[in-house]
Every structure is written in C-alpha cells, then in structure tokens.
CSV table of C-alpha atoms in Angstrom, one decimal:
chain,number,residue,atom,x,y,z
K,110,UNK,CA,69.6,-21.7,92.6
K,111,UNK,CA,67.3,-20.4,89.8
K,112,UNK,CA,63.8,-19.8,91.2
K,113,UNK,CA,62.1,-22.1,88.7
K,114,UNK,CA,64.2,-25.1,89.6
K,115,UNK,CA,64.0,-24.2,93.3
K,116,UNK,CA,60.2,-24.2,93.1
K,117,UNK,CA,60.1,-27.5,91.3
K,118,UNK,CA,62.4,-29.2,93.8
K,119,UNK,CA,60.3,-27.9,96.7
K,120,UNK,CA,57.2,-29.4,95.2
K,121,UNK,CA,58.9,-32.6,94.3
K,122,UNK,CA,60.5,-32.9,97.7
K,123,UNK,CA,57.2,-32.4,99.4
K,124,UNK,CA,55.7,-35.2,97.3
K,125,UNK,CA,58.6,-37.6,98.1
K,126,UNK,CA,58.3,-36.9,101.8
K,127,UNK,CA,54.6,-37.8,101.7
K,128,UNK,CA,55.4,-41.1,100.0
K,129,UNK,CA,58.1,-41.9,102.5
K,130,UNK,CA,55.7,-41.3,105.4
K,131,UNK,CA,52.7,-43.1,103.9
K,132,UNK,CA,54.4,-45.7,101.7
K,133,UNK,CA,52.8,-48.7,103.5
K,134,UNK,CA,49.4,-47.2,103.4
K,135,UNK,CA,49.3,-46.2,99.8
K,136,UNK,CA,48.1,-48.3,96.8
K,137,UNK,CA,50.6,-48.7,93.9
K,138,UNK,CA,48.3,-46.7,91.5
K,139,UNK,CA,48.4,-43.7,93.8
K,140,UNK,CA,52.2,-44.1,94.1
K,141,UNK,CA,52.3,-44.0,90.2
K,142,UNK,CA,50.2,-40.8,90.1
K,143,UNK,CA,52.5,-39.2,92.7
K,144,UNK,CA,55.6,-40.1,90.7
K,145,UNK,CA,54.0,-38.7,87.5
K,146,UNK,CA,53.3,-35.4,89.4
K,147,UNK,CA,56.8,-35.4,90.7
K,148,UNK,CA,58.3,-35.9,87.2
K,149,UNK,CA,56.0,-33.3,85.7
K,150,UNK,CA,56.9,-30.7,88.4
K,151,UNK,CA,60.6,-31.4,87.9
K,152,UNK,CA,60.4,-31.3,84.1
K,153,UNK,CA,58.4,-28.1,84.2
K,154,UNK,CA,60.9,-26.4,86.5
K,155,UNK,CA,63.8,-27.6,84.4
K,156,UNK,CA,62.2,-26.5,81.2
K,157,UNK,CA,61.4,-23.0,82.7
K,158,UNK,CA,65.0,-22.9,84.0
K,159,UNK,CA,66.4,-23.9,80.6
K,160,UNK,CA,64.2,-21.2,78.8
K,161,UNK,CA,65.2,-18.5,81.3
K,162,UNK,CA,68.9,-19.4,81.0
K,163,UNK,CA,68.7,-19.3,77.2
K,164,UNK,CA,67.0,-15.9,77.2
K,165,UNK,CA,69.6,-14.7,79.8
K,166,UNK,CA,72.4,-16.0,77.5
K,167,UNK,CA,70.9,-14.2,74.5
K,168,UNK,CA,70.6,-10.9,76.5
K,169,UNK,CA,74.2,-11.2,77.6
K,170,UNK,CA,75.4,-11.8,74.1
K,171,UNK,CA,73.4,-8.8,72.7
K,172,UNK,CA,74.8,-6.6,75.5
K,173,UNK,CA,78.3,-7.7,74.6
K,174,UNK,CA,77.7,-6.3,71.1
K,175,UNK,CA,77.1,-2.8,72.6
K,176,UNK,CA,80.6,-1.6,72.3
K,177,UNK,CA,82.0,1.6,73.8
K,178,UNK,CA,84.2,2.5,70.9
K,179,UNK,CA,81.4,1.9,68.4
K,180,UNK,CA,79.0,4.1,70.4
K,181,UNK,CA,81.6,6.9,70.5
K,182,UNK,CA,82.2,6.5,66.8
K,183,UNK,CA,78.5,6.9,66.0
K,184,UNK,CA,78.3,9.9,68.3
K,185,UNK,CA,81.4,11.4,66.8
K,186,UNK,CA,79.8,11.0,63.3
K,187,UNK,CA,76.8,13.0,64.4
K,188,UNK,CA,78.9,15.9,65.6
K,189,UNK,CA,80.2,16.6,62.0
K,190,UNK,CA,76.8,18.4,61.5
K,191,UNK,CA,77.3,20.8,64.3
K,192,UNK,CA,74.3,21.5,66.5
K,193,UNK,CA,71.9,20.1,63.9
K,194,UNK,CA,69.4,22.9,64.5
K,195,UNK,CA,66.0,22.2,63.0
K,196,UNK,CA,65.1,24.1,59.8
K,197,UNK,CA,68.7,24.2,58.5
K,198,UNK,CA,70.8,22.3,55.9
K,199,UNK,CA,73.0,20.8,58.6
K,200,UNK,CA,69.9,19.3,60.1
K,201,UNK,CA,68.7,17.8,56.8
K,202,UNK,CA,72.2,16.5,56.1
K,203,UNK,CA,72.3,14.8,59.5
K,204,UNK,CA,69.0,13.1,58.7
K,205,UNK,CA,70.4,11.8,55.5
K,206,UNK,CA,73.5,10.5,57.3
K,207,UNK,CA,71.4,8.9,60.0
K,208,UNK,CA,69.2,7.1,57.5
K,209,UNK,CA,72.2,5.9,55.5
K,210,UNK,CA,73.9,4.5,58.6
K,211,UNK,CA,70.7,2.8,59.8
K,212,UNK,CA,70.5,1.0,56.5
K,213,UNK,CA,74.2,0.1,56.4
K,214,UNK,CA,73.9,-1.3,59.9
K,215,UNK,CA,71.0,-3.6,58.9
K,216,UNK,CA,67.9,-1.6,59.8
K,217,UNK,CA,66.8,-1.3,56.1
K,218,UNK,CA,63.1,-0.7,56.7
K,219,UNK,CA,63.7,3.1,57.0
K,220,UNK,CA,60.9,5.6,56.6
K,221,UNK,CA,60.4,9.3,57.0
K,222,UNK,CA,57.6,11.3,58.6
K,223,UNK,CA,56.8,14.6,56.9
K,224,UNK,CA,55.3,17.5,58.7
K,225,UNK,CA,55.4,21.3,58.6
K,226,UNK,CA,56.8,23.5,61.4
K,227,UNK,CA,56.0,27.2,61.6
K,228,UNK,CA,57.7,28.9,64.5
K,229,UNK,CA,55.3,30.4,67.0
K,230,UNK,CA,57.0,32.9,69.2
K,231,UNK,CA,57.5,31.3,72.6
K,232,UNK,CA,57.0,33.1,75.8
K,233,UNK,CA,60.3,33.8,77.4
K,234,UNK,CA,60.6,33.1,81.0
K,235,UNK,CA,61.3,36.1,83.1
K,236,UNK,CA,64.8,36.4,84.4
K,237,UNK,CA,65.3,34.4,87.6
K,238,UNK,CA,66.0,36.4,90.7
K,239,UNK,CA,68.4,35.3,93.4
K,240,UNK,CA,69.1,31.6,92.9
K,241,UNK,CA,70.7,30.8,96.2
K,242,UNK,CA,69.5,32.5,99.3
K,243,UNK,CA,72.2,33.4,101.8
K,244,UNK,CA,69.8,33.0,104.6
K,245,UNK,CA,70.2,29.3,105.0
K,246,UNK,CA,67.4,26.9,106.2
K,247,UNK,CA,65.3,27.1,109.3
K,248,UNK,CA,67.3,24.2,110.8
K,249,UNK,CA,70.6,25.9,110.3
K,250,UNK,CA,71.7,24.4,107.0
K,251,UNK,CA,73.6,26.5,104.5
K,252,UNK,CA,71.3,25.6,101.6
K,253,UNK,CA,68.3,23.4,101.3
K,254,UNK,CA,65.0,23.5,99.4
K,255,UNK,CA,65.6,25.9,96.6
K,256,UNK,CA,62.6,26.1,94.3
K,257,UNK,CA,60.6,23.9,91.9
K,258,UNK,CA,61.5,22.3,88.6
K,259,UNK,CA,59.3,21.2,85.7
K,260,UNK,CA,57.3,18.1,85.9
K,261,UNK,CA,56.5,18.6,89.6
K,262,UNK,CA,60.1,18.3,90.8
K,263,UNK,CA,61.5,20.0,93.9
K,264,UNK,CA,65.0,21.5,93.8
K,265,UNK,CA,67.4,21.2,96.7
K,266,UNK,CA,70.9,22.5,97.0
K,267,UNK,CA,72.9,25.2,95.1
K,268,UNK,CA,71.7,26.1,91.6
K,269,UNK,CA,73.3,27.7,88.6
K,270,UNK,CA,71.7,29.7,85.8
K,271,UNK,CA,70.5,27.8,82.7
K,272,UNK,CA,69.4,28.9,79.3
K,273,UNK,CA,70.1,28.6,75.6
K,274,UNK,CA,73.2,30.3,74.2
K,275,UNK,CA,72.3,32.4,71.2
K,276,UNK,CA,75.6,34.3,70.9
K,277,UNK,CA,77.7,32.9,68.0
K,278,UNK,CA,80.8,34.5,69.4
K,279,UNK,CA,80.6,32.4,72.5
K,280,UNK,CA,81.8,29.6,70.2
K,281,UNK,CA,85.6,30.1,69.8
K,282,UNK,CA,86.0,27.5,67.1
K,283,UNK,CA,85.6,29.4,63.9
K,284,UNK,CA,84.9,26.4,61.7
K,285,UNK,CA,82.1,25.2,64.0
K,286,UNK,CA,80.8,28.8,64.3
K,287,UNK,CA,80.6,28.9,60.5
K,288,UNK,CA,78.9,25.5,60.3
K,289,UNK,CA,76.2,26.6,62.8
K,290,UNK,CA,75.7,30.0,61.3
K,291,UNK,CA,72.7,29.2,59.1
K,292,UNK,CA,69.5,30.3,60.9
K,293,UNK,CA,66.4,28.1,61.1
K,294,UNK,CA,63.6,28.8,58.7
K,295,UNK,CA,59.9,27.7,58.8
K,296,UNK,CA,58.6,25.1,56.4
K,297,UNK,CA,58.7,21.3,55.7
K,298,UNK,CA,60.4,19.0,58.2
K,299,UNK,CA,61.3,15.3,58.3
K,300,UNK,CA,62.3,12.7,60.8
K,301,UNK,CA,63.6,9.2,60.2
K,302,UNK,CA,62.8,5.9,61.7
K,303,UNK,CA,63.3,2.2,61.1
K,304,UNK,CA,61.6,-0.9,62.3
K,305,UNK,CA,62.6,-4.4,63.4
K,306,UNK,CA,59.5,-6.5,62.5
K,307,UNK,CA,58.4,-9.2,64.9
K,308,UNK,CA,57.9,-12.7,63.8
K,309,UNK,CA,54.9,-13.8,65.8
K,310,UNK,CA,53.4,-10.5,66.8
K,311,UNK,CA,54.3,-8.0,64.1
K,312,UNK,CA,51.2,-6.0,64.9
K,313,UNK,CA,52.7,-4.9,68.4
K,314,UNK,CA,55.7,-2.8,69.0
K,315,UNK,CA,57.8,-0.8,71.5
K,316,UNK,CA,59.1,2.6,70.4
K,317,UNK,CA,62.7,3.5,71.2
K,318,UNK,CA,63.5,7.2,70.6
K,319,UNK,CA,65.9,10.1,70.9
K,320,UNK,CA,66.0,13.5,69.3
K,321,UNK,CA,68.6,14.4,66.8
K,322,UNK,CA,68.2,18.2,66.7
K,323,UNK,CA,70.0,20.6,69.0
K,324,UNK,CA,71.0,24.2,69.5
K,325,UNK,CA,73.4,26.4,71.4
K,326,UNK,CA,76.2,26.8,68.9
K,327,UNK,CA,78.0,23.6,70.0
K,328,UNK,CA,77.9,20.1,68.6
K,329,UNK,CA,74.8,18.9,70.6
K,330,UNK,CA,77.0,16.0,71.6
K,331,UNK,CA,75.2,15.2,74.8
K,332,UNK,CA,71.8,16.9,74.0
K,333,UNK,CA,71.0,14.8,72.3
K,334,UNK,CA,73.8,13.2,70.2
K,335,UNK,CA,74.3,10.8,73.2
K,336,UNK,CA,70.7,9.5,72.9
K,337,UNK,CA,70.6,9.5,69.1
K,338,UNK,CA,73.8,7.5,68.8
K,339,UNK,CA,72.6,5.0,71.4
K,340,UNK,CA,69.3,4.4,69.6
K,341,UNK,CA,71.2,3.9,66.3
K,342,UNK,CA,73.4,1.4,68.1
K,343,UNK,CA,70.4,-0.5,69.5
K,344,UNK,CA,68.9,-0.6,66.0
K,345,UNK,CA,72.2,-2.1,64.7
K,346,UNK,CA,72.2,-4.8,67.4
K,347,UNK,CA,68.5,-5.8,67.1
K,348,UNK,CA,68.7,-5.9,63.3
K,349,UNK,CA,71.6,-8.3,63.1
K,350,UNK,CA,70.9,-11.2,60.9
K,351,UNK,CA,71.1,-13.7,63.7
K,352,UNK,CA,68.5,-11.9,65.9
K,353,UNK,CA,64.8,-12.5,65.9
K,354,UNK,CA,62.1,-10.9,68.0
K,355,UNK,CA,58.5,-11.9,68.6
K,356,UNK,CA,57.3,-8.3,68.7
K,357,UNK,CA,58.3,-5.3,66.6
K,358,UNK,CA,60.6,-2.5,67.7
K,359,UNK,CA,60.6,1.0,66.1
K,360,UNK,CA,63.7,3.2,66.4
K,361,UNK,CA,62.8,6.8,65.9
K,362,UNK,CA,65.1,9.8,65.7
K,363,UNK,CA,62.9,12.8,66.5
K,364,UNK,CA,63.3,16.2,65.0
K,365,UNK,CA,62.1,19.6,66.5
K,366,UNK,CA,62.4,18.5,70.1
K,367,UNK,CA,64.1,21.7,71.1
K,368,UNK,CA,61.2,23.8,69.7
K,369,UNK,CA,58.5,22.1,71.8
K,370,UNK,CA,58.5,18.3,71.0
K,371,UNK,CA,57.0,19.1,67.6
K,372,UNK,CA,58.4,16.1,65.8
K,373,UNK,CA,57.1,13.6,68.4
K,374,UNK,CA,53.7,15.5,68.4
K,375,UNK,CA,53.5,15.2,64.6
K,376,UNK,CA,54.1,11.5,64.8
K,377,UNK,CA,51.4,11.0,67.4
K,378,UNK,CA,48.9,13.1,65.4
K,379,UNK,CA,49.6,11.3,62.1
K,380,UNK,CA,49.9,7.7,63.3
K,381,UNK,CA,48.0,7.2,66.5
K,382,UNK,CA,44.8,6.1,64.7
K,383,UNK,CA,46.7,3.8,62.4
K,384,UNK,CA,47.8,1.4,65.2
K,385,UNK,CA,47.3,-2.3,64.6
K,386,UNK,CA,45.8,-1.9,61.1
K,387,UNK,CA,46.8,-4.5,58.6
K,388,UNK,CA,47.6,-3.0,55.2
K,389,UNK,CA,47.0,-4.1,52.6
K,390,UNK,CA,44.4,-6.4,54.2
K,391,UNK,CA,45.5,-9.9,54.5
K,392,UNK,CA,49.2,-9.0,53.8
K,393,UNK,CA,50.4,-9.6,57.4
K,394,UNK,CA,51.9,-6.1,57.2
K,395,UNK,CA,51.3,-3.5,59.9
K,396,UNK,CA,52.5,0.0,59.0
K,397,UNK,CA,51.9,1.2,62.5
K,398,UNK,CA,51.9,-1.7,65.0
K,399,UNK,CA,50.0,-1.2,68.2
K,400,UNK,CA,52.1,0.8,70.7
K,401,UNK,CA,53.1,-1.2,73.8
K,402,UNK,CA,55.5,1.3,75.3
K,403,UNK,CA,57.6,4.4,74.5
K,404,UNK,CA,61.2,4.7,75.8
K,405,UNK,CA,63.0,8.0,75.3
K,406,UNK,CA,66.8,8.7,75.6
K,407,UNK,CA,67.7,12.3,76.2
K,408,UNK,CA,71.1,13.6,77.6
K,409,UNK,CA,73.0,10.5,78.9
K,410,UNK,CA,76.6,11.5,79.6
K,411,UNK,CA,77.0,14.0,82.4
K,412,UNK,CA,76.4,13.2,86.1
K,413,UNK,CA,79.1,15.1,87.8
K,414,UNK,CA,77.0,16.2,90.8
K,415,UNK,CA,75.3,19.4,92.0
K,416,UNK,CA,76.8,22.9,91.6
K,417,UNK,CA,79.0,24.2,94.3
K,418,UNK,CA,78.3,27.4,96.1
K,419,UNK,CA,80.4,29.3,93.5
K,420,UNK,CA,78.4,27.8,90.6
K,421,UNK,CA,81.1,25.5,89.4
K,422,UNK,CA,80.6,21.8,88.7
K,423,UNK,CA,83.1,19.0,89.1
K,424,UNK,CA,85.0,18.0,85.9
K,425,UNK,CA,84.8,14.3,86.9
K,426,UNK,CA,81.9,11.9,86.7
K,427,UNK,CA,80.8,11.4,90.3
K,428,UNK,CA,81.4,7.9,91.8
K,429,UNK,CA,77.7,7.6,92.6
K,430,UNK,CA,76.6,8.5,89.1
K,431,UNK,CA,73.5,6.7,87.9
K,432,UNK,CA,71.1,6.4,85.0
K,433,UNK,CA,67.8,8.1,85.8
K,434,UNK,CA,64.7,6.3,84.6
K,435,UNK,CA,61.7,8.6,84.8
K,436,UNK,CA,57.9,8.3,84.4
K,437,UNK,CA,55.4,11.1,84.9
K,438,UNK,CA,53.4,10.7,88.1
K,439,UNK,CA,50.4,12.8,87.0
K,440,UNK,CA,50.0,11.1,83.6
K,441,UNK,CA,46.9,9.0,82.9
K,442,UNK,CA,49.0,5.9,82.7
K,443,UNK,CA,51.2,6.7,85.7
K,444,UNK,CA,50.9,3.2,87.2
K,445,UNK,CA,51.7,1.4,84.0
K,446,UNK,CA,54.6,3.7,83.3
K,447,UNK,CA,55.9,3.3,86.8
K,448,UNK,CA,55.8,-0.5,86.3
K,449,UNK,CA,57.7,-0.2,83.0
K,450,UNK,CA,60.3,2.0,84.7
K,451,UNK,CA,60.9,-0.5,87.5
K,452,UNK,CA,61.2,-3.3,84.9
K,453,UNK,CA,64.0,-1.3,83.3
K,454,UNK,CA,65.6,-0.8,86.7
K,455,UNK,CA,65.5,-4.6,87.2
K,456,UNK,CA,67.2,-5.1,83.9
K,457,UNK,CA,69.9,-2.6,84.9
K,458,UNK,CA,70.3,-4.4,88.2
K,459,UNK,CA,71.0,-7.6,86.3
K,460,UNK,CA,73.0,-6.5,83.3
K,461,UNK,CA,74.5,-3.0,83.7
K,462,UNK,CA,78.3,-3.1,84.0
K,463,UNK,CA,79.4,0.3,85.3
K,464,UNK,CA,76.6,2.4,86.8
K,465,UNK,CA,73.3,1.6,88.5
K,466,UNK,CA,69.9,3.0,87.7
K,467,UNK,CA,67.3,4.7,89.8
K,468,UNK,CA,63.6,5.5,89.2
K,469,UNK,CA,61.9,8.9,89.5
K,470,UNK,CA,58.4,10.3,89.0
K,471,UNK,CA,59.0,13.5,87.1
K,472,UNK,CA,59.6,12.7,83.4
K,473,UNK,CA,59.2,16.0,81.6
K,474,UNK,CA,60.4,18.2,78.7
K,475,UNK,CA,61.2,15.4,76.3
K,476,UNK,CA,59.6,13.4,73.4
K,477,UNK,CA,57.9,10.8,75.5
K,478,UNK,CA,55.5,13.4,76.9
K,479,UNK,CA,53.1,13.3,73.8
K,480,UNK,CA,52.8,9.5,74.3
K,481,UNK,CA,52.4,9.4,78.1
K,482,UNK,CA,48.6,9.4,78.2
K,483,UNK,CA,48.3,6.9,75.4
K,484,UNK,CA,50.9,4.2,76.2
K,485,UNK,CA,53.3,3.5,79.1
K,486,UNK,CA,56.2,6.0,78.6
K,487,UNK,CA,59.5,6.5,80.3
K,488,UNK,CA,62.7,8.4,79.7
K,489,UNK,CA,66.3,7.6,80.4
K,490,UNK,CA,68.7,10.5,81.4
K,491,UNK,CA,71.9,11.4,83.1
K,492,UNK,CA,70.1,13.2,85.9
K,493,UNK,CA,66.5,14.0,86.9
K,494,UNK,CA,65.3,16.5,84.3
K,495,UNK,CA,63.3,18.7,86.7
K,496,UNK,CA,65.4,18.6,89.9
K,497,UNK,CA,68.9,18.3,88.5
K,498,UNK,CA,69.3,19.4,84.9
K,499,UNK,CA,66.9,22.2,85.4
K,500,UNK,CA,68.9,23.4,88.4
K,501,UNK,CA,72.1,23.6,86.4
K,502,UNK,CA,73.8,20.3,87.1
K,503,UNK,CA,75.0,20.1,83.5
K,504,UNK,CA,76.9,23.3,82.6
K,505,UNK,CA,77.1,22.3,78.9
K,506,UNK,CA,73.3,22.1,78.4
K,507,UNK,CA,72.5,24.2,75.3
K,508,UNK,CA,75.9,25.7,75.4
K,509,UNK,CA,78.8,26.0,72.9
K,510,UNK,CA,80.8,23.6,75.2
K,511,UNK,CA,78.4,20.7,74.3
K,512,UNK,CA,81.2,19.1,72.3
K,513,UNK,CA,82.4,15.6,71.8
K,514,UNK,CA,85.8,16.5,73.2
K,515,UNK,CA,84.2,17.9,76.4
K,516,UNK,CA,83.4,14.4,77.6
K,517,UNK,CA,85.6,11.5,78.9
K,518,UNK,CA,85.2,7.7,78.7
K,519,UNK,CA,83.7,7.8,82.1
K,520,UNK,CA,80.9,10.0,80.7
K,521,UNK,CA,80.5,7.9,77.6
K,522,UNK,CA,80.2,4.7,79.8
K,523,UNK,CA,77.2,6.3,81.5
K,524,UNK,CA,75.5,6.6,78.2
K,525,UNK,CA,76.5,3.0,77.3
K,526,UNK,CA,75.0,1.8,80.5
K,527,UNK,CA,71.7,3.4,79.6
K,528,UNK,CA,71.9,1.4,76.4
K,529,UNK,CA,72.6,-1.8,78.3
K,530,UNK,CA,69.5,-1.1,80.4
K,531,UNK,CA,67.2,-0.5,77.4
K,532,UNK,CA,68.7,-3.4,75.4
K,533,UNK,CA,68.2,-5.9,78.3
K,534,UNK,CA,64.7,-4.8,79.1
K,535,UNK,CA,63.5,-4.6,75.5
K,536,UNK,CA,65.1,-7.9,74.6
K,537,UNK,CA,63.0,-9.6,77.2
K,538,UNK,CA,59.8,-7.6,76.4
K,539,UNK,CA,59.9,-8.5,72.7
K,540,UNK,CA,61.2,-12.0,73.1
K,541,UNK,CA,64.5,-11.5,71.4
K,542,UNK,CA,66.5,-14.7,70.6
K,543,UNK,CA,69.6,-15.6,68.7
K,544,UNK,CA,69.4,-18.0,65.8
K,545,UNK,CA,71.7,-20.9,66.3
C-alpha cells in the first residue's frame, strides 16, 4: 500500500475507533467535527497518493524513452571524430556535431563558453615500482591492501599498470591513426551546453555534465563518449515538447577534462557570480540560474572486475556490475553531496532495469570537482575512480582499444542504467511532468 494512503487510513481508522467506543457519550457536533477530520485525512492521503502515482507514471514514461539503440547510435556518432583531443580540428568538429544534434533533438537553447587554454607542463608521476607484492598479507592471504588511490581511496587486490598511450603505432587502424594524428595546440577553446528552462523556478537549475574530449589514440568511446552520449540523450528526453519541469536543467559537454578539468574550471570562474541574476531586469530570464546540484557522468561502460594475478581482466561484464555514485568526503559540502548521492541510489533502486547502484565517498579526477565546494556534487561511473579505475580495472582507459567495437550490449546497458538513475532522480528534483 502506498505510504501516503496507509498513513491516511491509519489516522482515519483511529478516529473511527474512538467514535465507536465513545459514540453514546459524544455530542453530534463533536461527531461532525470528527467526520470532517476523517474525510480530510483520507482526502489528503488520497491526493498525495494520486500526485505521487502521477509523478511515478511520468518518470516511468520518461525512462521508457531512454532507448539502448538510440544511446548506442549517439555514442557511435561521437566516435567518427576519433579521440576528440582538445586543441585539434577533430575536437572542434565534434563540438559542432554535438551542438547540431542537441538542436535537432529539441534542446535549441544552445550556447558556447569561450576560454583560452595554454598548456602548462604537467609533472609526470614517477614510474610505479612493484605493483603486486609476492609476500602476501600478514594473515596469509595472497594479495590484500595494495596502495592508495586518488581522492583518499584505498586499493585492494591485484593491480595493473595504467597511463596514457602516446604511441601512434599502438593504433593498428591506419584510418583512425591518421584521424588522430593532428597534435593539440594552445589557444582558444569552446564547450557547448543547452538548457531546459523551468516554468515556475527558472532561476534554479541542476547541471548535468560529461566531458567530450579524450586522448590515447582510440575513439574515446568509454572515456568519455559514454557519458557525453548519455547527457545528450537526457537532453533529448527532457526537451520533448510534452515535458515540462518546474526548475531548469543545464546539459553541459565539458572540454579539456583530460588536461586538468580546465573546461569545467573555466565555467565556474566565468559564471559562478552570475547565479540567479535576472537579465535583462524584469525579463524573467536567468542566463545563469542558481546552482542546486552538479551531476557528472564519466566512463560508464566497463565493470568487468579486478585484474587477475597475471594482469588480465575478464572480457565479460561481471554479474555483480553496478553504477558507482560518488561524492567527495573531504569537500566542504560533503554531507549535502552524500544526501544527493543516496537520493540517486534510491532512484536507481526504484527505476533501474539491469544493474544496481552503490554509493562511495571518493569522487575525484572529473569535472564535478571544481563545483564540489560550491554546490552538492556527485559523479556516476562504471567503477570507483580511485580504488578501481586507478588500479587498472579498465584496460582500455586512455588506450587505443577504447573503441566502440570493444564494448558489448551488456556494457552499453550499464551506461544506460546510469542514465535511468539520473533521469529518475532529476525528474523528481525538478518536478518533471508530462503534458496531457
């Protein structure tokens, strides 16, 4: 029984019981008051039930529009631009394609953010020593605690080496190798976004993001074509002509994530102080609605389990694969971000079709980081970024094998389930409804 109706019936039942017991002692006027209270309680519960059921029906309908083949088609379209490395023509062409597709899918309020990126030499990490000690653990185990990952994560189990492939000849596909051959140059950059404007609270919004750039001489299909395609599909669904929302939603496809989150940082620097300002005054337009939350999607397809002792990883999606929802436990808004993460998990528990979700406290190395001390921020991933991806769980990360053809429908469904989670949670947070 729905909790709203259950509560109403409990209240009403208690009142009825009191009337049965005290019927002969009560005056008619008091009986009338009691009946009014009973009727109000039942009506309130039934109204709340009806509203909740309508919203649940709307969410289910919206989720039904998130189609596996459409998601795959959008992702496949992105891969025509190779690894989309920032500072190249293939990156700029991809931005043009993304904007055109957003518009054709109904999200016509597209804009671009301009910034300049000048590469600062990054300190290279020293080569890692022995990854997997042969000594075992103090309790007699073969392998156990095995170092630390970014974001405060602890690594357990076998590890495999990670890094960015910079060798063009590691890509055997000559056409793809040629497409990816232009090196990055410093200078102007752009990133594209579009906005679903809320009807009653246009001055408040949730930001849904993914980064469209990649590297490694592949197609950046998983990192982060999987997230970019998903955000584009969510933009399509929320901008359908029969969908309204109380609050606004912004769909952002970040650039320069791979160089240090520079696109997201530029957005925060340029637009943070514009939040909630009506412009022109009295117009009812808000170029930068007040931020309510930031939700990032970064690498969504590959949860095949930990490396084996020989460094290999299973070719199959593991049966216990899940969507990892992460917040950062040492951020200034850790409690609020944790609450947002568990709200997303609750949405997954209710609406996801194939894979569950789990919550972790070590969000790191993605575009939600510049937001995390300003607004509740979370990221959705295939694995924990620090403990799993950083330990080599995804052998295609930044490699020439990050190709569309590398992944199976079981992998694509994991990405789709991340989309179901975000769609269901955001639909409830912004008051999405279908026009009848």
